[in-house]
Amino acid sequence: MKSRVITVDGPSGVGKGTVCGHLANRLGWHLLDSGSLYRLTGLAVRQDHGEFNNPSACALTARSLDVRFENQSGLRVFLSGDEVTQAIRTEQAGQDASVVAAIPEVRAALLDWQHQALRGPGLIADGRDMGTVVFPDAGLKLYLDASCEERARRRYNQLRETDKTVTLATVLKDLQARDDRDSSREAAPLKPAADARVLDTSALTLVDMLALIDDWVDEYLGS
Ligand code: C5P
């Protein structure tokens, strides 16, 4: 039987979150935001011991994460009882996440969490290695891409709404650093699965991007 999983991979700031939220709503399927697990691990490492260079200590932190998700008018996230919904969304948390994400033992520790997210009627899985490593048998694999400049511009516009001090140059620099780390690491590097449908979204409006993806999804579900 075909597994009911749609994976959405791609680099930071490409719009995966928007696409996944849209698909989960439209289909009434569950949503896995795998990046939040790496962000939670990064935050826990920073709070507990700060030893980002110590793979065993980071893996131990990942294995013993005390996380709770609550869904009341939006998803709220708790780490060891404290709400961290905003704290895991900062640029620092993104950088910390990509540092711990390069450690193979951390990735292994988070694999079970991700597999447990697979429940009926289906799952939309958002990440970097959803199609290559976590759900290699997914029925439909999407890989979204866009130039670094375009992704930085999108992220900058988003951040400006809450932080007027942010600059485009800093956002671009942070994004490049994260891209480099995510693509060059040995463990599950960022790359499209061989059977993924790759979409360059640089020149697409959000409406056009969602319409195209909806067509692909309908084609998959009808097949
Ligand atoms: O997607 P998000 O920006 O929340 O991810 C934060 C970081 O977590 C990424 O830059 C990447 O290093 C890591 N990550 C990963 N594999 C995933 C999801 C996220 O390595 N499946």
JSON list of C-alpha atoms and ligand atoms in Angstrom, two decimals:
[
{"chain": "A", "resi": 1, "resn": "MET", "atom": "CA", "xyz": [0.00, 0.00, 0.00]},
{"chain": "A", "resi": 2, "resn": "LYS", "atom": "CA", "xyz": [1.22, 3.49, -0.84]},
{"chain": "A", "resi": 3, "resn": "SER", "atom": "CA", "xyz": [2.28, 5.46, 2.25]},
{"chain": "A", "resi": 4, "resn": "ARG", "atom": "CA", "xyz": [0.37, 8.67, 2.79]},
{"chain": "A", "resi": 5, "resn": "VAL", "atom": "CA", "xyz": [3.29, 10.99, 3.28]},
{"chain": "A", "resi": 6, "resn": "ILE", "atom": "CA", "xyz": [4.18, 14.12, 1.37]},
{"chain": "A", "resi": 7, "resn": "THR", "atom": "CA", "xyz": [7.68, 15.38, 2.07]},
{"chain": "A", "resi": 8, "resn": "VAL", "atom": "CA", "xyz": [8.70, 19.01, 1.57]},
{"chain": "A", "resi": 9, "resn": "ASP", "atom": "CA", "xyz": [12.44, 19.66, 1.72]},
{"chain": "A", "resi": 10, "resn": "GLY", "atom": "CA", "xyz": [14.63, 22.61, 0.81]},
{"chain": "A", "resi": 11, "resn": "PRO", "atom": "CA", "xyz": [16.93, 25.29, 2.19]},
{"chain": "A", "resi": 12, "resn": "SER", "atom": "CA", "xyz": [16.12, 27.89, 4.86]},
{"chain": "A", "resi": 13, "resn": "GLY", "atom": "CA", "xyz": [13.67, 30.63, 4.02]},
{"chain": "A", "resi": 14, "resn": "VAL", "atom": "CA", "xyz": [12.30, 29.03, 0.85]},
{"chain": "A", "resi": 15, "resn": "GLY", "atom": "CA", "xyz": [8.69, 28.93, 2.09]},
{"chain": "A", "resi": 16, "resn": "LYS", "atom": "CA", "xyz": [8.41, 25.28, 3.18]},
{"chain": "A", "resi": 17, "resn": "GLY", "atom": "CA", "xyz": [6.51, 26.27, 6.33]},
{"chain": "A", "resi": 18, "resn": "THR", "atom": "CA", "xyz": [3.90, 28.17, 4.32]},
{"chain": "A", "resi": 19, "resn": "VAL", "atom": "CA", "xyz": [3.50, 25.33, 1.82]},
{"chain": "A", "resi": 20, "resn": "CYS", "atom": "CA", "xyz": [3.27, 22.68, 4.53]},
{"chain": "A", "resi": 21, "resn": "GLY", "atom": "CA", "xyz": [0.72, 24.67, 6.58]},
{"chain": "A", "resi": 22, "resn": "HIS", "atom": "CA", "xyz": [-1.36, 25.14, 3.46]},
{"chain": "A", "resi": 23, "resn": "LEU", "atom": "CA", "xyz": [-1.26, 21.45, 2.51]},
{"chain": "A", "resi": 24, "resn": "ALA", "atom": "CA", "xyz": [-1.98, 20.23, 6.05]},
{"chain": "A", "resi": 25, "resn": "ASN", "atom": "CA", "xyz": [-5.03, 22.52, 6.21]},
{"chain": "A", "resi": 26, "resn": "ARG", "atom": "CA", "xyz": [-6.26, 21.66, 2.76]},
{"chain": "A", "resi": 27, "resn": "LEU", "atom": "CA", "xyz": [-5.96, 17.88, 3.19]},
{"chain": "A", "resi": 28, "resn": "GLY", "atom": "CA", "xyz": [-6.67, 17.71, 6.94]},
{"chain": "A", "resi": 29, "resn": "TRP", "atom": "CA", "xyz": [-3.41, 15.82, 7.45]},
{"chain": "A", "resi": 30, "resn": "HIS", "atom": "CA", "xyz": [-0.90, 15.99, 10.31]},
{"chain": "A", "resi": 31, "resn": "LEU", "atom": "CA", "xyz": [2.13, 18.23, 10.07]},
{"chain": "A", "resi": 32, "resn": "LEU", "atom": "CA", "xyz": [5.69, 17.44, 11.12]},
{"chain": "A", "resi": 33, "resn": "ASP", "atom": "CA", "xyz": [7.93, 20.49, 11.50]},
{"chain": "A", "resi": 34, "resn": "SER", "atom": "CA", "xyz": [11.18, 18.55, 11.90]},
{"chain": "A", "resi": 35, "resn": "GLY", "atom": "CA", "xyz": [13.23, 21.76, 12.15]},
{"chain": "A", "resi": 36, "resn": "SER", "atom": "CA", "xyz": [11.57, 22.51, 15.50]},
{"chain": "A", "resi": 37, "resn": "LEU", "atom": "CA", "xyz": [13.13, 19.34, 16.96]},
{"chain": "A", "resi": 38, "resn": "TYR", "atom": "CA", "xyz": [16.62, 20.52, 15.96]},
{"chain": "A", "resi": 39, "resn": "ARG", "atom": "CA", "xyz": [15.80, 24.00, 17.26]},
{"chain": "A", "resi": 40, "resn": "LEU", "atom": "CA", "xyz": [14.64, 22.51, 20.59]},
{"chain": "A", "resi": 41, "resn": "THR", "atom": "CA", "xyz": [17.81, 20.44, 20.84]},
{"chain": "A", "resi": 42, "resn": "GLY", "atom": "CA", "xyz": [19.96, 23.50, 20.12]},
{"chain": "A", "resi": 43, "resn": "LEU", "atom": "CA", "xyz": [18.13, 25.52, 22.76]},
{"chain": "A", "resi": 44, "resn": "ALA", "atom": "CA", "xyz": [18.39, 22.70, 25.32]},
{"chain": "A", "resi": 45, "resn": "VAL", "atom": "CA", "xyz": [22.15, 22.38, 24.66]},
{"chain": "A", "resi": 46, "resn": "ARG", "atom": "CA", "xyz": [22.59, 26.15, 25.11]},
{"chain": "A", "resi": 47, "resn": "GLN", "atom": "CA", "xyz": [20.57, 26.12, 28.35]},
{"chain": "A", "resi": 48, "resn": "ASP", "atom": "CA", "xyz": [21.97, 22.92, 29.84]},
{"chain": "A", "resi": 49, "resn": "HIS", "atom": "CA", "xyz": [25.71, 22.88, 29.11]},
{"chain": "A", "resi": 50, "resn": "GLY", "atom": "CA", "xyz": [26.64, 24.92, 26.02]},
{"chain": "A", "resi": 51, "resn": "GLU", "atom": "CA", "xyz": [28.98, 22.18, 24.78]},
{"chain": "A", "resi": 52, "resn": "PHE", "atom": "CA", "xyz": [28.18, 22.45, 21.07]},
{"chain": "A", "resi": 53, "resn": "ASN", "atom": "CA", "xyz": [31.56, 20.83, 20.27]},
{"chain": "A", "resi": 54, "resn": "ASN", "atom": "CA", "xyz": [30.82, 17.74, 22.29]},
{"chain": "A", "resi": 55, "resn": "PRO", "atom": "CA", "xyz": [28.79, 15.28, 20.14]},
{"chain": "A", "resi": 56, "resn": "SER", "atom": "CA", "xyz": [28.07, 12.84, 23.01]},
{"chain": "A", "resi": 57, "resn": "ALA", "atom": "CA", "xyz": [26.78, 15.61, 25.29]},
{"chain": "A", "resi": 58, "resn": "CYS", "atom": "CA", "xyz": [24.59, 17.00, 22.48]},
{"chain": "A", "resi": 59, "resn": "ALA", "atom": "CA", "xyz": [23.24, 13.52, 21.65]},
{"chain": "A", "resi": 60, "resn": "LEU", "atom": "CA", "xyz": [22.44, 12.91, 25.32]},
{"chain": "A", "resi": 61, "resn": "THR", "atom": "CA", "xyz": [20.52, 16.18, 25.38]},
{"chain": "A", "resi": 62, "resn": "ALA", "atom": "CA", "xyz": [18.62, 15.17, 22.23]},
{"chain": "A", "resi": 63, "resn": "ARG", "atom": "CA", "xyz": [17.75, 11.77, 23.69]},
{"chain": "A", "resi": 64, "resn": "SER", "atom": "CA", "xyz": [16.43, 13.26, 26.92]},
{"chain": "A", "resi": 65, "resn": "LEU", "atom": "CA", "xyz": [14.47, 16.20, 25.49]},
{"chain": "A", "resi": 66, "resn": "ASP", "atom": "CA", "xyz": [11.44, 16.97, 27.66]},
{"chain": "A", "resi": 67, "resn": "VAL", "atom": "CA", "xyz": [9.13, 18.49, 25.05]},
{"chain": "A", "resi": 68, "resn": "ARG", "atom": "CA", "xyz": [5.41, 19.16, 24.99]},
{"chain": "A", "resi": 69, "resn": "PHE", "atom": "CA", "xyz": [3.41, 20.50, 22.06]},
{"chain": "A", "resi": 70, "resn": "GLU", "atom": "CA", "xyz": [0.03, 22.14, 22.72]},
{"chain": "A", "resi": 71, "resn": "ASN", "atom": "CA", "xyz": [-2.38, 23.06, 19.99]},
{"chain": "A", "resi": 72, "resn": "GLN", "atom": "CA", "xyz": [-4.59, 25.95, 21.13]},
{"chain": "A", "resi": 73, "resn": "SER", "atom": "CA", "xyz": [-5.10, 28.71, 18.58]},
{"chain": "A", "resi": 74, "resn": "GLY", "atom": "CA", "xyz": [-1.68, 27.94, 17.08]},
{"chain": "A", "resi": 75, "resn": "LEU", "atom": "CA", "xyz": [1.00, 25.54, 18.16]},
{"chain": "A", "resi": 76, "resn": "ARG", "atom": "CA", "xyz": [2.72, 26.21, 21.52]},
{"chain": "A", "resi": 77, "resn": "VAL", "atom": "CA", "xyz": [5.97, 24.48, 22.42]},
{"chain": "A", "resi": 78, "resn": "PHE", "atom": "CA", "xyz": [7.29, 23.74, 25.92]},
{"chain": "A", "resi": 79, "resn": "LEU", "atom": "CA", "xyz": [10.80, 22.61, 26.89]},
{"chain": "A", "resi": 80, "resn": "SER", "atom": "CA", "xyz": [11.19, 21.18, 30.39]},
{"chain": "A", "resi": 81, "resn": "GLY", "atom": "CA", "xyz": [7.89, 22.85, 31.31]},
{"chain": "A", "resi": 82, "resn": "ASP", "atom": "CA", "xyz": [8.81, 26.35, 30.04]},
{"chain": "A", "resi": 83, "resn": "GLU", "atom": "CA", "xyz": [7.17, 27.85, 26.98]},
{"chain": "A", "resi": 84, "resn": "VAL", "atom": "CA", "xyz": [9.73, 28.29, 24.17]},
{"chain": "A", "resi": 85, "resn": "THR", "atom": "CA", "xyz": [7.39, 28.95, 21.22]},
{"chain": "A", "resi": 86, "resn": "GLN", "atom": "CA", "xyz": [9.13, 32.27, 20.43]},
{"chain": "A", "resi": 87, "resn": "ALA", "atom": "CA", "xyz": [12.59, 31.34, 21.74]},
{"chain": "A", "resi": 88, "resn": "ILE", "atom": "CA", "xyz": [13.06, 28.58, 19.18]},
{"chain": "A", "resi": 89, "resn": "ARG", "atom": "CA", "xyz": [12.22, 30.94, 16.29]},
{"chain": "A", "resi": 90, "resn": "THR", "atom": "CA", "xyz": [15.13, 33.39, 16.72]},
{"chain": "A", "resi": 91, "resn": "GLU", "atom": "CA", "xyz": [18.04, 33.53, 14.23]},
{"chain": "A", "resi": 92, "resn": "GLN", "atom": "CA", "xyz": [20.36, 32.34, 17.03]},
{"chain": "A", "resi": 93, "resn": "ALA", "atom": "CA", "xyz": [18.15, 29.29, 17.59]},
{"chain": "A", "resi": 94, "resn": "GLY", "atom": "CA", "xyz": [18.31, 28.57, 13.82]},
{"chain": "A", "resi": 95, "resn": "GLN", "atom": "CA", "xyz": [22.11, 28.70, 13.86]},
{"chain": "A", "resi": 96, "resn": "ASP", "atom": "CA", "xyz": [22.30, 26.53, 17.01]},
{"chain": "A", "resi": 97, "resn": "ALA", "atom": "CA", "xyz": [19.91, 24.06, 15.37]},
{"chain": "A", "resi": 98, "resn": "SER", "atom": "CA", "xyz": [22.12, 23.70, 12.32]},
{"chain": "A", "resi": 99, "resn": "VAL", "atom": "CA", "xyz": [25.19, 23.11, 14.51]},
{"chain": "A", "resi": 100, "resn": "VAL", "atom": "CA", "xyz": [23.58, 20.23, 16.45]},
{"chain": "A", "resi": 101, "resn": "ALA", "atom": "CA", "xyz": [21.93, 18.94, 13.25]},
{"chain": "A", "resi": 102, "resn": "ALA", "atom": "CA", "xyz": [25.38, 18.15, 11.81]},
{"chain": "A", "resi": 103, "resn": "ILE", "atom": "CA", "xyz": [25.99, 15.57, 14.59]},
{"chain": "A", "resi": 104, "resn": "PRO", "atom": "CA", "xyz": [24.95, 12.07, 13.38]},
{"chain": "A", "resi": 105, "resn": "GLU", "atom": "CA", "xyz": [24.08, 10.87, 16.93]},
{"chain": "A", "resi": 106, "resn": "VAL", "atom": "CA", "xyz": [21.71, 13.81, 17.35]},
{"chain": "A", "resi": 107, "resn": "ARG", "atom": "CA", "xyz": [19.99, 13.00, 14.06]},
{"chain": "A", "resi": 108, "resn": "ALA", "atom": "CA", "xyz": [19.65, 9.34, 15.12]},
{"chain": "A", "resi": 109, "resn": "ALA", "atom": "CA", "xyz": [18.18, 10.37, 18.47]},
{"chain": "A", "resi": 110, "resn": "LEU", "atom": "CA", "xyz": [15.47, 12.44, 16.76]},
{"chain": "A", "resi": 111, "resn": "LEU", "atom": "CA", "xyz": [14.49, 9.83, 14.20]},
{"chain": "A", "resi": 112, "resn": "ASP", "atom": "CA", "xyz": [11.92, 8.05, 16.39]},
{"chain": "A", "resi": 113, "resn": "TRP", "atom": "CA", "xyz": [10.14, 11.31, 17.18]},
{"chain": "A", "resi": 114, "resn": "GLN", "atom": "CA", "xyz": [9.79, 11.94, 13.48]},
{"chain": "A", "resi": 115, "resn": "HIS", "atom": "CA", "xyz": [8.54, 8.45, 12.62]},
{"chain": "A", "resi": 116, "resn": "GLN", "atom": "CA", "xyz": [5.97, 8.68, 15.41]},
{"chain": "A", "resi": 117, "resn": "ALA", "atom": "CA", "xyz": [4.45, 11.70, 13.69]},
{"chain": "A", "resi": 118, "resn": "LEU", "atom": "CA", "xyz": [3.15, 9.41, 10.93]},
{"chain": "A", "resi": 119, "resn": "ARG", "atom": "CA", "xyz": [-0.55, 8.97, 11.64]},
{"chain": "A", "resi": 120, "resn": "GLY", "atom": "CA", "xyz": [-3.65, 8.65, 9.50]},
{"chain": "A", "resi": 121, "resn": "PRO", "atom": "CA", "xyz": [-5.01, 10.07, 7.31]},
{"chain": "A", "resi": 122, "resn": "GLY", "atom": "CA", "xyz": [-1.60, 11.35, 6.27]},
{"chain": "A", "resi": 123, "resn": "LEU", "atom": "CA", "xyz": [1.46, 13.43, 7.08]},
{"chain": "A", "resi": 124, "resn": "ILE", "atom": "CA", "xyz": [3.05, 16.51, 5.58]},
{"chain": "A", "resi": 125, "resn": "ALA", "atom": "CA", "xyz": [6.73, 16.37, 6.57]},
{"chain": "A", "resi": 126, "resn": "ASP", "atom": "CA", "xyz": [8.73, 19.62, 6.50]},
{"chain": "A", "resi": 127, "resn": "GLY", "atom": "CA", "xyz": [12.54, 19.54, 6.67]},
{"chain": "A", "resi": 128, "resn": "ARG", "atom": "CA", "xyz": [15.86, 18.94, 4.97]},
{"chain": "A", "resi": 129, "resn": "ASP", "atom": "CA", "xyz": [16.05, 15.13, 4.79]},
{"chain": "A", "resi": 130, "resn": "MET", "atom": "CA", "xyz": [12.39, 14.10, 4.86]},
{"chain": "A", "resi": 131, "resn": "GLY", "atom": "CA", "xyz": [12.50, 12.56, 1.38]},
{"chain": "A", "resi": 132, "resn": "THR", "atom": "CA", "xyz": [16.06, 11.23, 1.53]},
{"chain": "A", "resi": 133, "resn": "VAL", "atom": "CA", "xyz": [16.34, 9.73, 5.03]},
{"chain": "A", "resi": 134, "resn": "VAL", "atom": "CA", "xyz": [13.29, 9.97, 7.28]},
{"chain": "A", "resi": 135, "resn": "PHE", "atom": "CA", "xyz": [10.51, 8.97, 4.87]},
{"chain": "A", "resi": 136, "resn": "PRO", "atom": "CA", "xyz": [12.28, 7.47, 1.83]},
{"chain": "A", "resi": 137, "resn": "ASP", "atom": "CA", "xyz": [9.02, 5.69, 0.81]},
{"chain": "A", "resi": 138, "resn": "ALA", "atom": "CA", "xyz": [6.90, 8.86, 0.76]},
{"chain": "A", "resi": 139, "resn": "GLY", "atom": "CA", "xyz": [4.37, 8.90, -2.06]},
{"chain": "A", "resi": 140, "resn": "LEU", "atom": "CA", "xyz": [5.16, 12.46, -3.12]},
{"chain": "A", "resi": 141, "resn": "LYS", "atom": "CA", "xyz": [8.42, 14.28, -2.53]},
{"chain": "A", "resi": 142, "resn": "LEU", "atom": "CA", "xyz": [8.79, 17.99, -3.14]},
{"chain": "A", "resi": 143, "resn": "TYR", "atom": "CA", "xyz": [12.03, 19.94, -3.04]},
{"chain": "A", "resi": 144, "resn": "LEU", "atom": "CA", "xyz": [11.64, 23.72, -3.01]},
{"chain": "A", "resi": 145, "resn": "ASP", "atom": "CA", "xyz": [14.52, 25.94, -3.98]},
{"chain": "A", "resi": 146, "resn": "ALA", "atom": "CA", "xyz": [15.18, 29.64, -4.56]},
{"chain": "A", "resi": 147, "resn": "SER", "atom": "CA", "xyz": [18.27, 31.81, -4.87]},
{"chain": "A", "resi": 148, "resn": "CYS", "atom": "CA", "xyz": [19.94, 32.80, -1.63]},
{"chain": "A", "resi": 149, "resn": "GLU", "atom": "CA", "xyz": [19.23, 36.50, -2.33]},
{"chain": "A", "resi": 150, "resn": "GLU", "atom": "CA", "xyz": [15.53, 35.86, -2.86]},
{"chain": "A", "resi": 151, "resn": "ARG", "atom": "CA", "xyz": [15.23, 33.74, 0.28]},
{"chain": "A", "resi": 152, "resn": "ALA", "atom": "CA", "xyz": [17.08, 36.40, 2.30]},
{"chain": "A", "resi": 153, "resn": "ARG", "atom": "CA", "xyz": [14.71, 39.06, 0.97]},
{"chain": "A", "resi": 154, "resn": "ARG", "atom": "CA", "xyz": [11.65, 36.99, 1.98]},
{"chain": "A", "resi": 155, "resn": "ARG", "atom": "CA", "xyz": [13.05, 36.25, 5.44]},
{"chain": "A", "resi": 156, "resn": "TYR", "atom": "CA", "xyz": [14.05, 39.92, 5.91]},
{"chain": "A", "resi": 157, "resn": "ASN", "atom": "CA", "xyz": [10.51, 41.12, 5.11]},
{"chain": "A", "resi": 158, "resn": "GLN", "atom": "CA", "xyz": [9.13, 38.62, 7.60]},
{"chain": "A", "resi": 159, "resn": "LEU", "atom": "CA", "xyz": [11.57, 39.57, 10.37]},
{"chain": "A", "resi": 160, "resn": "ARG", "atom": "CA", "xyz": [11.08, 43.32, 9.80]},
{"chain": "A", "resi": 161, "resn": "GLU", "atom": "CA", "xyz": [7.49, 42.99, 11.01]},
{"chain": "A", "resi": 162, "resn": "THR", "atom": "CA", "xyz": [8.72, 42.33, 14.55]},
{"chain": "A", "resi": 163, "resn": "ASP", "atom": "CA", "xyz": [12.32, 43.60, 14.53]},
{"chain": "A", "resi": 164, "resn": "LYS", "atom": "CA", "xyz": [13.07, 46.99, 12.96]},
{"chain": "A", "resi": 165, "resn": "THR", "atom": "CA", "xyz": [16.82, 46.69, 13.65]},
{"chain": "A", "resi": 166, "resn": "VAL", "atom": "CA", "xyz": [17.34, 43.73, 11.34]},
{"chain": "A", "resi": 167, "resn": "THR", "atom": "CA", "xyz": [19.30, 44.35, 8.11]},
{"chain": "A", "resi": 168, "resn": "LEU", "atom": "CA", "xyz": [19.18, 42.52, 4.79]},
{"chain": "A", "resi": 169, "resn": "ALA", "atom": "CA", "xyz": [22.97, 42.04, 4.85]},
{"chain": "A", "resi": 170, "resn": "THR", "atom": "CA", "xyz": [22.87, 40.23, 8.22]},
{"chain": "A", "resi": 171, "resn": "VAL", "atom": "CA", "xyz": [19.98, 38.03, 7.14]},
{"chain": "A", "resi": 172, "resn": "LEU", "atom": "CA", "xyz": [21.85, 37.10, 3.94]},
{"chain": "A", "resi": 173, "resn": "LYS", "atom": "CA", "xyz": [25.03, 36.31, 5.87]},
{"chain": "A", "resi": 174, "resn": "ASP", "atom": "CA", "xyz": [23.19, 34.11, 8.41]},
{"chain": "A", "resi": 175, "resn": "LEU", "atom": "CA", "xyz": [21.33, 32.30, 5.67]},
{"chain": "A", "resi": 176, "resn": "GLN", "atom": "CA", "xyz": [24.53, 31.56, 3.74]},
{"chain": "A", "resi": 177, "resn": "ALA", "atom": "CA", "xyz": [26.21, 30.25, 6.89]},
{"chain": "A", "resi": 178, "resn": "ARG", "atom": "CA", "xyz": [23.26, 27.94, 7.59]},
{"chain": "A", "resi": 179, "resn": "ASP", "atom": "CA", "xyz": [23.07, 26.80, 3.93]},
{"chain": "A", "resi": 180, "resn": "ASP", "atom": "CA", "xyz": [26.78, 26.00, 3.90]},
{"chain": "A", "resi": 181, "resn": "ARG", "atom": "CA", "xyz": [26.58, 23.98, 7.10]},
{"chain": "A", "resi": 182, "resn": "ASP", "atom": "CA", "xyz": [23.40, 22.14, 6.05]},
{"chain": "A", "resi": 183, "resn": "SER", "atom": "CA", "xyz": [24.70, 21.24, 2.56]},
{"chain": "A", "resi": 184, "resn": "SER", "atom": "CA", "xyz": [28.27, 20.33, 3.43]},
{"chain": "A", "resi": 185, "resn": "ARG", "atom": "CA", "xyz": [27.68, 18.13, 6.47]},
{"chain": "A", "resi": 186, "resn": "GLU", "atom": "CA", "xyz": [28.21, 14.39, 6.08]},
{"chain": "A", "resi": 187, "resn": "ALA", "atom": "CA", "xyz": [25.08, 13.31, 7.95]},
{"chain": "A", "resi": 188, "resn": "ALA", "atom": "CA", "xyz": [21.96, 13.71, 5.80]},
{"chain": "A", "resi": 189, "resn": "PRO", "atom": "CA", "xyz": [23.15, 16.76, 3.85]},
{"chain": "A", "resi": 190, "resn": "LEU", "atom": "CA", "xyz": [20.56, 19.02, 2.26]},
{"chain": "A", "resi": 191, "resn": "LYS", "atom": "CA", "xyz": [19.84, 17.68, -1.22]},
{"chain": "A", "resi": 192, "resn": "PRO", "atom": "CA", "xyz": [16.80, 16.61, -3.23]},
{"chain": "A", "resi": 193, "resn": "ALA", "atom": "CA", "xyz": [15.84, 12.94, -3.17]},
{"chain": "A", "resi": 194, "resn": "ALA", "atom": "CA", "xyz": [16.49, 11.27, -6.54]},
{"chain": "A", "resi": 195, "resn": "ASP", "atom": "CA", "xyz": [12.71, 10.93, -7.02]},
{"chain": "A", "resi": 196, "resn": "ALA", "atom": "CA", "xyz": [11.74, 14.41, -5.76]},
{"chain": "A", "resi": 197, "resn": "ARG", "atom": "CA", "xyz": [9.92, 17.01, -7.83]},
{"chain": "A", "resi": 198, "resn": "VAL", "atom": "CA", "xyz": [12.15, 20.07, -7.68]},
{"chain": "A", "resi": 199, "resn": "LEU", "atom": "CA", "xyz": [10.58, 23.51, -7.87]},
{"chain": "A", "resi": 200, "resn": "ASP", "atom": "CA", "xyz": [12.57, 26.72, -8.18]},
{"chain": "A", "resi": 201, "resn": "THR", "atom": "CA", "xyz": [10.30, 29.28, -6.55]},
{"chain": "A", "resi": 202, "resn": "SER", "atom": "CA", "xyz": [12.53, 32.35, -7.12]},
{"chain": "A", "resi": 203, "resn": "ALA", "atom": "CA", "xyz": [10.31, 33.88, -9.78]},
{"chain": "A", "resi": 204, "resn": "LEU", "atom": "CA", "xyz": [6.95, 32.57, -8.52]},
{"chain": "A", "resi": 205, "resn": "THR", "atom": "CA", "xyz": [4.38, 34.48, -6.49]},
{"chain": "A", "resi": 206, "resn": "LEU", "atom": "CA", "xyz": [3.05, 32.66, -3.44]},
{"chain": "A", "resi": 207, "resn": "VAL", "atom": "CA", "xyz": [-0.31, 32.15, -5.16]},
{"chain": "A", "resi": 208, "resn": "ASP", "atom": "CA", "xyz": [1.31, 30.61, -8.25]},
{"chain": "A", "resi": 209, "resn": "MET", "atom": "CA", "xyz": [3.58, 28.40, -6.15]},
{"chain": "A", "resi": 210, "resn": "LEU", "atom": "CA", "xyz": [0.67, 27.02, -4.10]},
{"chain": "A", "resi": 211, "resn": "ALA", "atom": "CA", "xyz": [-1.46, 26.48, -7.22]},
{"chain": "A", "resi": 212, "resn": "LEU", "atom": "CA", "xyz": [1.30, 24.47, -8.89]},
{"chain": "A", "resi": 213, "resn": "ILE", "atom": "CA", "xyz": [1.90, 22.38, -5.79]},
{"chain": "A", "resi": 214, "resn": "ASP", "atom": "CA", "xyz": [-1.85, 21.76, -5.36]},
{"chain": "A", "resi": 215, "resn": "ASP", "atom": "CA", "xyz": [-1.90, 20.37, -8.92]},
{"chain": "A", "resi": 216, "resn": "TRP", "atom": "CA", "xyz": [0.97, 17.99, -8.16]},
{"chain": "A", "resi": 217, "resn": "VAL", "atom": "CA", "xyz": [-0.71, 16.88, -4.94]},
{"chain": "A", "resi": 218, "resn": "ASP", "atom": "CA", "xyz": [-4.06, 16.29, -6.68]},
{"chain": "A", "resi": 219, "resn": "GLU", "atom": "CA", "xyz": [-2.29, 14.29, -9.36]},
{"chain": "A", "resi": 220, "resn": "TYR", "atom": "CA", "xyz": [-0.60, 12.17, -6.67]},
{"chain": "A", "resi": 221, "resn": "LEU", "atom": "CA", "xyz": [-3.79, 11.61, -4.67]},
{"chain": "A", "resi": 222, "resn": "GLY", "atom": "CA", "xyz": [-5.74, 10.73, -7.77]},
{"chain": "A", "resi": 223, "resn": "SER", "atom": "CA", "xyz": [-3.17, 8.26, -9.04]},
{"chain": "B", "resi": 1, "resn": "C5P", "atom": "O1", "xyz": [13.60, 24.42, 9.13]},
{"chain": "B", "resi": 1, "resn": "C5P", "atom": "P1", "xyz": [14.28, 25.16, 10.23]},
{"chain": "B", "resi": 1, "resn": "C5P", "atom": "O2", "xyz": [14.85, 26.47, 9.82]},
{"chain": "B", "resi": 1, "resn": "C5P", "atom": "O3", "xyz": [13.42, 25.29, 11.45]},
{"chain": "B", "resi": 1, "resn": "C5P", "atom": "O4", "xyz": [15.51, 24.24, 10.65]},
{"chain": "B", "resi": 1, "resn": "C5P", "atom": "C1", "xyz": [16.52, 24.66, 11.51]},
{"chain": "B", "resi": 1, "resn": "C5P", "atom": "C2", "xyz": [17.78, 23.86, 11.23]},
{"chain": "B", "resi": 1, "resn": "C5P", "atom": "O5", "xyz": [17.56, 22.51, 11.61]},
{"chain": "B", "resi": 1, "resn": "C5P", "atom": "C3", "xyz": [18.20, 23.81, 9.77]},
{"chain": "B", "resi": 1, "resn": "C5P", "atom": "O6", "xyz": [19.04, 24.88, 9.39]},
{"chain": "B", "resi": 1, "resn": "C5P", "atom": "C4", "xyz": [18.93, 22.48, 9.68]},
{"chain": "B", "resi": 1, "resn": "C5P", "atom": "O7", "xyz": [20.27, 22.60, 10.07]},
{"chain": "B", "resi": 1, "resn": "C5P", "atom": "C5", "xyz": [18.24, 21.63, 10.74]},
{"chain": "B", "resi": 1, "resn": "C5P", "atom": "N1", "xyz": [17.32, 20.66, 10.15]},
{"chain": "B", "resi": 1, "resn": "C5P", "atom": "C6", "xyz": [17.85, 19.48, 9.67]},
{"chain": "B", "resi": 1, "resn": "C5P", "atom": "N2", "xyz": [17.02, 18.51, 9.20]},
{"chain": "B", "resi": 1, "resn": "C5P", "atom": "C7", "xyz": [15.70, 18.70, 9.18]},
{"chain": "B", "resi": 1, "resn": "C5P", "atom": "C8", "xyz": [15.14, 19.92, 9.63]},
{"chain": "B", "resi": 1, "resn": "C5P", "atom": "C9", "xyz": [15.99, 20.89, 10.10]},
{"chain": "B", "resi": 1, "resn": "C5P", "atom": "O8", "xyz": [19.06, 19.28, 9.66]},
{"chain": "B", "resi": 1, "resn": "C5P", "atom": "N3", "xyz": [14.93, 17.72, 8.73]}
]
